[in-house]
mmCIF file of C-alpha atoms and ligand atoms in Angstrom:
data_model
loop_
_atom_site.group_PDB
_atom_site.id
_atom_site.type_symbol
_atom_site.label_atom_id
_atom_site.label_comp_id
_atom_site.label_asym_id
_atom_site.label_seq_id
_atom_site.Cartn_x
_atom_site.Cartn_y
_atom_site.Cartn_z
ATOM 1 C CA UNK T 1 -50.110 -9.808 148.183
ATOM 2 C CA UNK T 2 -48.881 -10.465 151.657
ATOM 3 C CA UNK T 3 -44.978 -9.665 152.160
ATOM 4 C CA UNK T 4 -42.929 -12.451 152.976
ATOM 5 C CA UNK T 5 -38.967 -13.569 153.018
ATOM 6 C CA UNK T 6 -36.894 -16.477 153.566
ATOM 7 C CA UNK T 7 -33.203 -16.272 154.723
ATOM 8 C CA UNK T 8 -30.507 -18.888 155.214
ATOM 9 C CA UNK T 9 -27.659 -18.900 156.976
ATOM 10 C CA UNK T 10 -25.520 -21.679 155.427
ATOM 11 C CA UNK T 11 -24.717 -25.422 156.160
ATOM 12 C CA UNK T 12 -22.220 -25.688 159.567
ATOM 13 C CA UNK T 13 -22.361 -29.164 160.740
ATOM 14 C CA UNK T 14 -21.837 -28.541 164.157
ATOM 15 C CA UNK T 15 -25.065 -26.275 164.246
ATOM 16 C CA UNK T 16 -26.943 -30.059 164.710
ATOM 17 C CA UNK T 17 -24.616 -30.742 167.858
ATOM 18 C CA UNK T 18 -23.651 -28.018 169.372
ATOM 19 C CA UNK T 19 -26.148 -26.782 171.712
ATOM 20 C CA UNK T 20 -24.431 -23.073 172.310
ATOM 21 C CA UNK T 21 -23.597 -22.547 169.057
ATOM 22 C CA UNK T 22 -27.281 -23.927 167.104
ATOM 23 C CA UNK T 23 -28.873 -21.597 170.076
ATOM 24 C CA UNK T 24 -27.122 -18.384 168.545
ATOM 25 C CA UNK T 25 -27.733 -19.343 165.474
ATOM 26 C CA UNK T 26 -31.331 -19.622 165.762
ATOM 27 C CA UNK T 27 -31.721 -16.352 167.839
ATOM 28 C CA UNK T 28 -29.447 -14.014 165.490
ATOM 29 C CA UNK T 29 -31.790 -15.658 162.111
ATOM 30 C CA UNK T 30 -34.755 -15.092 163.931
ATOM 31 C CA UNK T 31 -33.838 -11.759 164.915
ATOM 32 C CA UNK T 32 -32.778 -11.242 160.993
ATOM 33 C CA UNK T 33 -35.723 -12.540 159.975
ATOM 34 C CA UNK T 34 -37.962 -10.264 161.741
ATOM 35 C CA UNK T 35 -35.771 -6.918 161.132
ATOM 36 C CA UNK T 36 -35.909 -7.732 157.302
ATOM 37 C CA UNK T 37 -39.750 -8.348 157.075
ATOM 38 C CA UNK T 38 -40.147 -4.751 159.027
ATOM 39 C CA UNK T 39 -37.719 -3.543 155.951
ATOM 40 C CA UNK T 40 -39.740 -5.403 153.151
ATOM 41 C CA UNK T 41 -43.255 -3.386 154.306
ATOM 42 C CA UNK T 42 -41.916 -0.366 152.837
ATOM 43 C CA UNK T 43 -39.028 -1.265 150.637
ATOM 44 C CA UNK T 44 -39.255 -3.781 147.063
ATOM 45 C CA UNK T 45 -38.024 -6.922 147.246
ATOM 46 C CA UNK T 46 -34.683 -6.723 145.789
ATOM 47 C CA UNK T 47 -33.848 -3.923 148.460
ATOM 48 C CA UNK T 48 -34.665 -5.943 151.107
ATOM 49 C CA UNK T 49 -32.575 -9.246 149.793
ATOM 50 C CA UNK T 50 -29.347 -7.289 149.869
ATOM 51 C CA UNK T 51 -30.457 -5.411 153.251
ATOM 52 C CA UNK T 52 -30.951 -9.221 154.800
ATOM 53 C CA UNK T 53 -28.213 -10.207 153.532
ATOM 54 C CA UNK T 54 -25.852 -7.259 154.948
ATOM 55 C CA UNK T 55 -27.365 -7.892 157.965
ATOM 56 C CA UNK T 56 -26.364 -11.375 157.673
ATOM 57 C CA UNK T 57 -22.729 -10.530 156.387
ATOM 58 C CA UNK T 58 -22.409 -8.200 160.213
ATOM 59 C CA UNK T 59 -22.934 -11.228 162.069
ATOM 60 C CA UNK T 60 -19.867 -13.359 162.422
ATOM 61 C CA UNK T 61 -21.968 -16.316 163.393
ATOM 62 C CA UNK T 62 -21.920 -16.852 159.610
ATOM 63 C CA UNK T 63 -19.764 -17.495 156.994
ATOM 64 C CA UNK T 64 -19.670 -13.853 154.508
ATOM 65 C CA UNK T 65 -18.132 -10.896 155.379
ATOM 66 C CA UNK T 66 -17.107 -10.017 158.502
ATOM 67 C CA UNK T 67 -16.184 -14.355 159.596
ATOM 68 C CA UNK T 68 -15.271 -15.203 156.490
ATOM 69 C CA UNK T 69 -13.412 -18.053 155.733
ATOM 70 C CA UNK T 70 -9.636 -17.779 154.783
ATOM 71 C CA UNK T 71 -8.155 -19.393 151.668
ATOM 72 C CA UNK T 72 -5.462 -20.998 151.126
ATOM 73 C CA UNK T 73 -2.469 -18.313 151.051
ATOM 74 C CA UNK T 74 -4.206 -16.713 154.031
ATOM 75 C CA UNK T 75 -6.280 -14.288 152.378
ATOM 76 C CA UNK T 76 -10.185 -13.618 152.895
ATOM 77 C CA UNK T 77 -11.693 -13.192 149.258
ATOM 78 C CA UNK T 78 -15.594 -12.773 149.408
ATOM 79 C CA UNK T 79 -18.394 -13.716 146.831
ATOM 80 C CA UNK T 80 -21.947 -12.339 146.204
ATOM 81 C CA UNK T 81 -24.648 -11.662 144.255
ATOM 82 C CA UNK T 82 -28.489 -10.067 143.765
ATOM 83 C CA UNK T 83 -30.884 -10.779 141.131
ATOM 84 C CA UNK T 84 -34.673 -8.990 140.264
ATOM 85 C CA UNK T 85 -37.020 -11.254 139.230
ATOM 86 C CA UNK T 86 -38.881 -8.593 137.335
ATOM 87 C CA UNK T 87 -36.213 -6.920 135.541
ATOM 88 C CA UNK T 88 -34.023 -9.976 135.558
ATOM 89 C CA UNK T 89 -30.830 -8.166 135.926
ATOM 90 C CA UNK T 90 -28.073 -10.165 138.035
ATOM 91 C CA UNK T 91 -25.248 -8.346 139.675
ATOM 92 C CA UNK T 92 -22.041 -10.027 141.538
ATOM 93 C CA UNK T 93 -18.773 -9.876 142.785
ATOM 94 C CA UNK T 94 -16.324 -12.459 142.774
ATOM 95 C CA UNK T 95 -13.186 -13.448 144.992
ATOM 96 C CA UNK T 96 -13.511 -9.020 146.581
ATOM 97 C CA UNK T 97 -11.380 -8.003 149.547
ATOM 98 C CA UNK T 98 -11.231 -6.311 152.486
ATOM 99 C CA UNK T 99 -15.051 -4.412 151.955
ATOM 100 C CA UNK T 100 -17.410 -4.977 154.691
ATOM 101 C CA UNK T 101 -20.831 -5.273 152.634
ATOM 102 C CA UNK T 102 -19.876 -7.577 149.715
ATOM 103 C CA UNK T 103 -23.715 -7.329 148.693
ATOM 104 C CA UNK T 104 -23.748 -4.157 148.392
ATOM 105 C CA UNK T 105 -21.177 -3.794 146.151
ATOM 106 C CA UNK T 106 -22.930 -6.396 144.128
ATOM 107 C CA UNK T 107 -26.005 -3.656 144.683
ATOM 108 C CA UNK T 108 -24.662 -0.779 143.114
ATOM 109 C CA UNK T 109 -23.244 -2.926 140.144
ATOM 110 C CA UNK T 110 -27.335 -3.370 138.790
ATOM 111 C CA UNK T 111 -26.792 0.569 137.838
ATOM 112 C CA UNK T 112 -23.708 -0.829 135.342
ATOM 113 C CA UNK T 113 -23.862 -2.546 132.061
ATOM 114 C CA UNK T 114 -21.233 -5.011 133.423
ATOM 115 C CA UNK T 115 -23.025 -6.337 136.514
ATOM 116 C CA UNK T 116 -20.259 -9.072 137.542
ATOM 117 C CA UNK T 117 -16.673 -7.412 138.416
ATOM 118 C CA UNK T 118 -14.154 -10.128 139.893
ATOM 119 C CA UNK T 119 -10.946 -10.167 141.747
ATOM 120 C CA UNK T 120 -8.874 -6.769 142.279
ATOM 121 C CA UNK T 121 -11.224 -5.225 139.447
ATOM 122 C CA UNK T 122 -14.281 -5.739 141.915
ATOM 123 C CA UNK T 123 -12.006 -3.868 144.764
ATOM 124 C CA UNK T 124 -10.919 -1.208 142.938
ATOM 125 C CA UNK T 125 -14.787 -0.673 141.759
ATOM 126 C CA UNK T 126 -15.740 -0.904 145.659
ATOM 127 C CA UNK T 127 -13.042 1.655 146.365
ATOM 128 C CA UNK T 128 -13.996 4.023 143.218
ATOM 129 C CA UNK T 129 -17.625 4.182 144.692
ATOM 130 C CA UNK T 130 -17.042 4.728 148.509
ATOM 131 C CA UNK T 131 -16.572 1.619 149.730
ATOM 132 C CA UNK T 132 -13.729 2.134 152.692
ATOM 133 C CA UNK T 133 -11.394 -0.736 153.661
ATOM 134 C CA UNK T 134 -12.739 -3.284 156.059
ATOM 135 C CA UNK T 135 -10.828 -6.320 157.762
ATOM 136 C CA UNK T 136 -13.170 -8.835 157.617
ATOM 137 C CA UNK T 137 -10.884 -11.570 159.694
ATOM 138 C CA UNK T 138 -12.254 -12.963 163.044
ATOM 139 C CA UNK T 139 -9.748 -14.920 165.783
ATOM 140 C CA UNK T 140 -11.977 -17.900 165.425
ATOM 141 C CA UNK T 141 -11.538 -18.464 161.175
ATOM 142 C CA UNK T 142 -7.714 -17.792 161.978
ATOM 143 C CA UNK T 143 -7.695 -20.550 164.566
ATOM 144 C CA UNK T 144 -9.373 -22.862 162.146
ATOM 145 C CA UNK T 145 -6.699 -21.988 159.476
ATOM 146 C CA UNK T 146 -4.123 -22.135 161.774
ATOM 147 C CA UNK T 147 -5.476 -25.737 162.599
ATOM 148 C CA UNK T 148 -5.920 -26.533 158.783
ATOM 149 C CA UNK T 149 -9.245 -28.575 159.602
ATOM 150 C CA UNK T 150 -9.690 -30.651 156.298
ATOM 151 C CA UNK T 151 -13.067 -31.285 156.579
ATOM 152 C CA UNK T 152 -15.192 -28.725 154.586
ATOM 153 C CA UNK T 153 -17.279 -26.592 156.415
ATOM 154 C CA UNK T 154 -19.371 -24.401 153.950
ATOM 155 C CA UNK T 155 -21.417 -21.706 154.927
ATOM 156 C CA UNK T 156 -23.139 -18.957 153.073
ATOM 157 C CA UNK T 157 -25.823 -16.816 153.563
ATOM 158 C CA UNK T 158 -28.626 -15.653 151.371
ATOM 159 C CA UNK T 159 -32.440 -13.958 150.978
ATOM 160 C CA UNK T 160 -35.106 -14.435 148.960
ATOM 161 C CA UNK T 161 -38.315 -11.718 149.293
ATOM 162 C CA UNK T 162 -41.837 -11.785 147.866
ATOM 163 C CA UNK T 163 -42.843 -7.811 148.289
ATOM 164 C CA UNK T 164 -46.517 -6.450 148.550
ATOM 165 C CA UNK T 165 -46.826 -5.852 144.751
ATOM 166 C CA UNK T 166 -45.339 -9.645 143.862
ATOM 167 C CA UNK T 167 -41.922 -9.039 142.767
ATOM 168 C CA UNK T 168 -39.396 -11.467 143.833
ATOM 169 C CA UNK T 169 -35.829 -10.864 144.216
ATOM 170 C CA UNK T 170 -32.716 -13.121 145.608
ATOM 171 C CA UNK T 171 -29.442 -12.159 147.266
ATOM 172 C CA UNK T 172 -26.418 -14.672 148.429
ATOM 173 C CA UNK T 173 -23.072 -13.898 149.763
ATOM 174 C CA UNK T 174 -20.025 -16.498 150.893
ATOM 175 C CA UNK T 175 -16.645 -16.403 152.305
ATOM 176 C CA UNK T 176 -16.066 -19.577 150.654
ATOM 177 C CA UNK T 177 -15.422 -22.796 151.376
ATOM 178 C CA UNK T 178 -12.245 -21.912 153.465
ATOM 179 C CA UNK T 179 -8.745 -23.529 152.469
ATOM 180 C CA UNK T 180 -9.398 -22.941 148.926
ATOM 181 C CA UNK T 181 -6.607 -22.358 146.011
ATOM 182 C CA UNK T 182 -6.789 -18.402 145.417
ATOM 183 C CA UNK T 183 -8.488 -17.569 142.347
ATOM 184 C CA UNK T 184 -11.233 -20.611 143.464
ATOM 185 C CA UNK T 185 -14.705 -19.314 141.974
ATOM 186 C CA UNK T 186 -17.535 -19.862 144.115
ATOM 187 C CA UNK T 187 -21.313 -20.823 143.036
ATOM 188 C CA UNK T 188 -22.956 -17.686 144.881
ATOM 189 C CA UNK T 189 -22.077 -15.244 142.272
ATOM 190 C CA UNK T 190 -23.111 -17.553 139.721
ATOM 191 C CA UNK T 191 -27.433 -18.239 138.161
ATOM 192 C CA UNK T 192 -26.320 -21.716 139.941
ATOM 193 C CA UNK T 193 -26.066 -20.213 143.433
ATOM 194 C CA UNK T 194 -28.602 -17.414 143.103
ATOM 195 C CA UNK T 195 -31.163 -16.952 140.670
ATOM 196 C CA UNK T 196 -34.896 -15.177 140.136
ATOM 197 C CA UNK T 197 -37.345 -14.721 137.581
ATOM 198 C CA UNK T 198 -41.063 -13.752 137.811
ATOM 199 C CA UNK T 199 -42.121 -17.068 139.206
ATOM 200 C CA UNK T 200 -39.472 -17.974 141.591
ATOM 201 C CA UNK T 201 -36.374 -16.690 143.434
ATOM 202 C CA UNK T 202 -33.712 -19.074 145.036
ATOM 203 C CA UNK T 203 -30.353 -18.619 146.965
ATOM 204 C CA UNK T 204 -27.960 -21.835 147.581
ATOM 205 C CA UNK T 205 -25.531 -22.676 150.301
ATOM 206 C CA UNK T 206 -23.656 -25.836 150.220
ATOM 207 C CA UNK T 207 -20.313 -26.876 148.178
ATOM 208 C CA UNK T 208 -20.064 -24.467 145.509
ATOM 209 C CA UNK T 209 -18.714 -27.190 143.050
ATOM 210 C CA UNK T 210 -21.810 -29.371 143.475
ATOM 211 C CA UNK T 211 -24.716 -26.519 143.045
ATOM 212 C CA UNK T 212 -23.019 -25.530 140.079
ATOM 213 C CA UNK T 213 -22.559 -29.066 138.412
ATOM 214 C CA UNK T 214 -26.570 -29.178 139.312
ATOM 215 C CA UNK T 215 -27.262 -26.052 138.057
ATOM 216 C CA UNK T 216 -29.177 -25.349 141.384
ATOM 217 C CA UNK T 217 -30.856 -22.173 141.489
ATOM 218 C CA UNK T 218 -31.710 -22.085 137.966
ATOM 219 C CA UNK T 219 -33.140 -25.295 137.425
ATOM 220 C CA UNK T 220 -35.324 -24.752 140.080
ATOM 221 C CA UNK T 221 -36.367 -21.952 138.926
ATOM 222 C CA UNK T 222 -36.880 -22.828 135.260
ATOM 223 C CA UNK T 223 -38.995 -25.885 136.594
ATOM 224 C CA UNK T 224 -41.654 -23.910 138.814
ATOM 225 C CA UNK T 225 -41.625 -21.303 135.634
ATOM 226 C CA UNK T 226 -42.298 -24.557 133.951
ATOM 227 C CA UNK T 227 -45.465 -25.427 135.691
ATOM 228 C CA UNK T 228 -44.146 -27.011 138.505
ATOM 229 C CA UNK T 229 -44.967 -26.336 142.522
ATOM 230 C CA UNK T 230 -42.112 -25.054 144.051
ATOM 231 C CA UNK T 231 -41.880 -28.033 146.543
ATOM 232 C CA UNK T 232 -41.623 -30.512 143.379
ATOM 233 C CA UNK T 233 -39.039 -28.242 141.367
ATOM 234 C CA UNK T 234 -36.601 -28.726 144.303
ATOM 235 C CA UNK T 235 -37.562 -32.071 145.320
ATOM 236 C CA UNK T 236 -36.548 -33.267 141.821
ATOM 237 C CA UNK T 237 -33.504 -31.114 141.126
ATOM 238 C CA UNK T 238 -32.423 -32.055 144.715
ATOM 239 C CA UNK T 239 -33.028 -35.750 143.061
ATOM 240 C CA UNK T 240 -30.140 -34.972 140.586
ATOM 241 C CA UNK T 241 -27.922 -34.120 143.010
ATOM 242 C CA UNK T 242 -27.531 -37.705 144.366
ATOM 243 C CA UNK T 243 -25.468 -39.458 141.519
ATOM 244 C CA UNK T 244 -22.423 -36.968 142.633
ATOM 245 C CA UNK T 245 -23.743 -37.075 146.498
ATOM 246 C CA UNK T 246 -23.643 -33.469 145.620
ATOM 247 C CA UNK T 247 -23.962 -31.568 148.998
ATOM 248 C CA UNK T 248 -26.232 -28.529 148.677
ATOM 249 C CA UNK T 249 -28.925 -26.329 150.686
ATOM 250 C CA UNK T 250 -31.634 -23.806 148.979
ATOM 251 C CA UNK T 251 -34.258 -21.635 150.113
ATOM 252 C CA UNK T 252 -36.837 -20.357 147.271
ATOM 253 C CA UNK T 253 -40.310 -18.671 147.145
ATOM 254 C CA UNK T 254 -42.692 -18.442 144.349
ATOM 255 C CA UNK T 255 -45.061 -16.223 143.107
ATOM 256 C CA UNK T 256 -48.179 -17.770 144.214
ATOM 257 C CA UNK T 257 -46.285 -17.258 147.758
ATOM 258 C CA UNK T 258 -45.333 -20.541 148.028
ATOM 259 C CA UNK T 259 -42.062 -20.914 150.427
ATOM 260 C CA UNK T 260 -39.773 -23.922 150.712
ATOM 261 C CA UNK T 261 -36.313 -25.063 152.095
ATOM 262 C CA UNK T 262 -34.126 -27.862 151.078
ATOM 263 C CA UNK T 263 -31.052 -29.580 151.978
ATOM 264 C CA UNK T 264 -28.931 -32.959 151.189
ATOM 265 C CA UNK T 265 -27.183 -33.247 153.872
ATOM 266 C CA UNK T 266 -28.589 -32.149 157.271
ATOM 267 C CA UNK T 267 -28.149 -29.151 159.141
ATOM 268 C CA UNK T 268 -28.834 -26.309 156.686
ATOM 269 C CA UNK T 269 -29.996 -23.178 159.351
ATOM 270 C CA UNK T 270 -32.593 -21.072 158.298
ATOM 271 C CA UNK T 271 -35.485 -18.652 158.847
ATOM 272 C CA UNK T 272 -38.751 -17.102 157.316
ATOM 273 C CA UNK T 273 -41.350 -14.516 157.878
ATOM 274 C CA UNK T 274 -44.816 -15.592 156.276
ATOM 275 C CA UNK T 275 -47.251 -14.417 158.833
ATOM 276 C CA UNK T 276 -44.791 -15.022 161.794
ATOM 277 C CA UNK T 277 -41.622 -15.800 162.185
ATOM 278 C CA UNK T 278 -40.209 -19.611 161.522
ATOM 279 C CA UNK T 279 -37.342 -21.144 162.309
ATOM 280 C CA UNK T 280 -34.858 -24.565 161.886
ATOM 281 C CA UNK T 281 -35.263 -26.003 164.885
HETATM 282 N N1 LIG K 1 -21.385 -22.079 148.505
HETATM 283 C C1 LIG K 1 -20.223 -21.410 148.894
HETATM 284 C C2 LIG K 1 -19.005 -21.868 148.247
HETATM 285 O O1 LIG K 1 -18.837 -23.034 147.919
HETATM 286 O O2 LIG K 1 -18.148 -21.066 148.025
#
């Protein structure tokens, strides 16, 4: 089975129009891209989603840890999550402070009974397992706060990896939506924003709200486990999106090795490594 991943990088409108800025964006996924599909040779799938995605949480081009967005009282709370499509087990932290590596705090929660720690119980976990403080803030989500620009501007990132022996695993990670009321709780530590089984693994970006009132990730996945191609199982759960206008992005593989991306608004930035590397252009 040949390795291959998908990443995302979540759903900035001014990647479409600004030429600097949709330039990065498309070197540092590609770049991503390419590092994690080295990983996934030797390492299973579900290492490799939260290794993409930590990689992905360093770069401040994107909105999850370090460039996180900042709530409403000023504070950066993060939100992520990994799931195994073999084993099934989902792990996720909700609303965490002040680590760098979100994911991988969501990571060592698959070794615990309870997976999905939120709030100042999932930073006192981080701390009680060696996870030192980290100031995630960047000048550029201050000056955006500072500015208190109304429009929403959600960004995530995520991973989804098919490894040589065809298990599937899915990893998402968020600063939010920015501007949010404390306590807010976001889809990607949810089986809306990130979900996998052993015919299909999906991670979301777009308005938490929405993904979870469609039940994203999981629907998808519950249709292509159903008997439907991957492209059709997010075609038509994209399809009930559109009574709400709900504004959401996914990127999803299956187990035949199938790979798709979808969005419902434009601009969702992405990459993948099938036999080479691909990217939004
Ligand atoms: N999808 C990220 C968020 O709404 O928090």
């Amino acid at each position: 089975m040949p390795s291959k991943l998908i990443i995302h990088g979540g759903f900035f409108s001014e990647s479409g129009t600004n030429h600097e800025i949709r330039t990065a964006k498309q070197q540092a996924l590609k770049d991503i891209a390419t590092k994690a599909h080295g990983f996934l040779l030797k390492h299973t799938a579900v290492e490799t989603v939260a290794y993409a995605v930590s990689l992905l949480e360093s770069c401040e081009l994107f909105n999850a840890g370090l460039g996180s967005q900042i709530q409403s009282d000023g504070k950066i709370r993060m939100s992520a999550s990994l799931m195994d499509g073999l084993t099934q087990k989902f792990s996720g932290v909700i609303n965490i402070e002040d680590v760098e590596h979100p994911i991988h705090v969501a990571k060592k929660l698959m070794e615990f009974e309870d997976s999905v720690l939120g709030g100042p119980c999932a930073t006192s976990f981080a701390r009680e397992h060696g996870f030192d403080y980290f100031y995630a803030e960047i000048p550029q989500r201050r000056k955006e706060f500072q500015e208190k620009l109304e429009k929403t501007r959600t960004g995530t990132v995520g991973c989804v990896a098919l490894d040589g022996e065809g298990r599937l695993a899915a990893a998402t990670s968020t600063g939010g939506k920015g501007f949010e009321m404390p306590g807010r709780i976001s889809d990607s530590a949810t089986v809306a924003g990130n979900y996998a089984n052993r015919f299909a693994a999906v991670s979301c970006t777009g308005v938490g709200e929405d993904i979870v009132s469609g039940a994203l990730a999981a629907k998808i996945v519950t249709r292509t486990t159903d008997g439907l191609s991957l492209r059709e199982a997010m075609e038509r759960s994209f399809g009930e999106l559109k009574p709400f206008d709900g504004f959401a992005g996914a990127i999803a593989i299956s187990a035949n090795g199938d790979i798709w991306h979808q969005d419902s608004h434009p601009y969702m930035v992405w990459a993948s490594f099938d036999s080479e590397v691909n990217v939004f252009d």
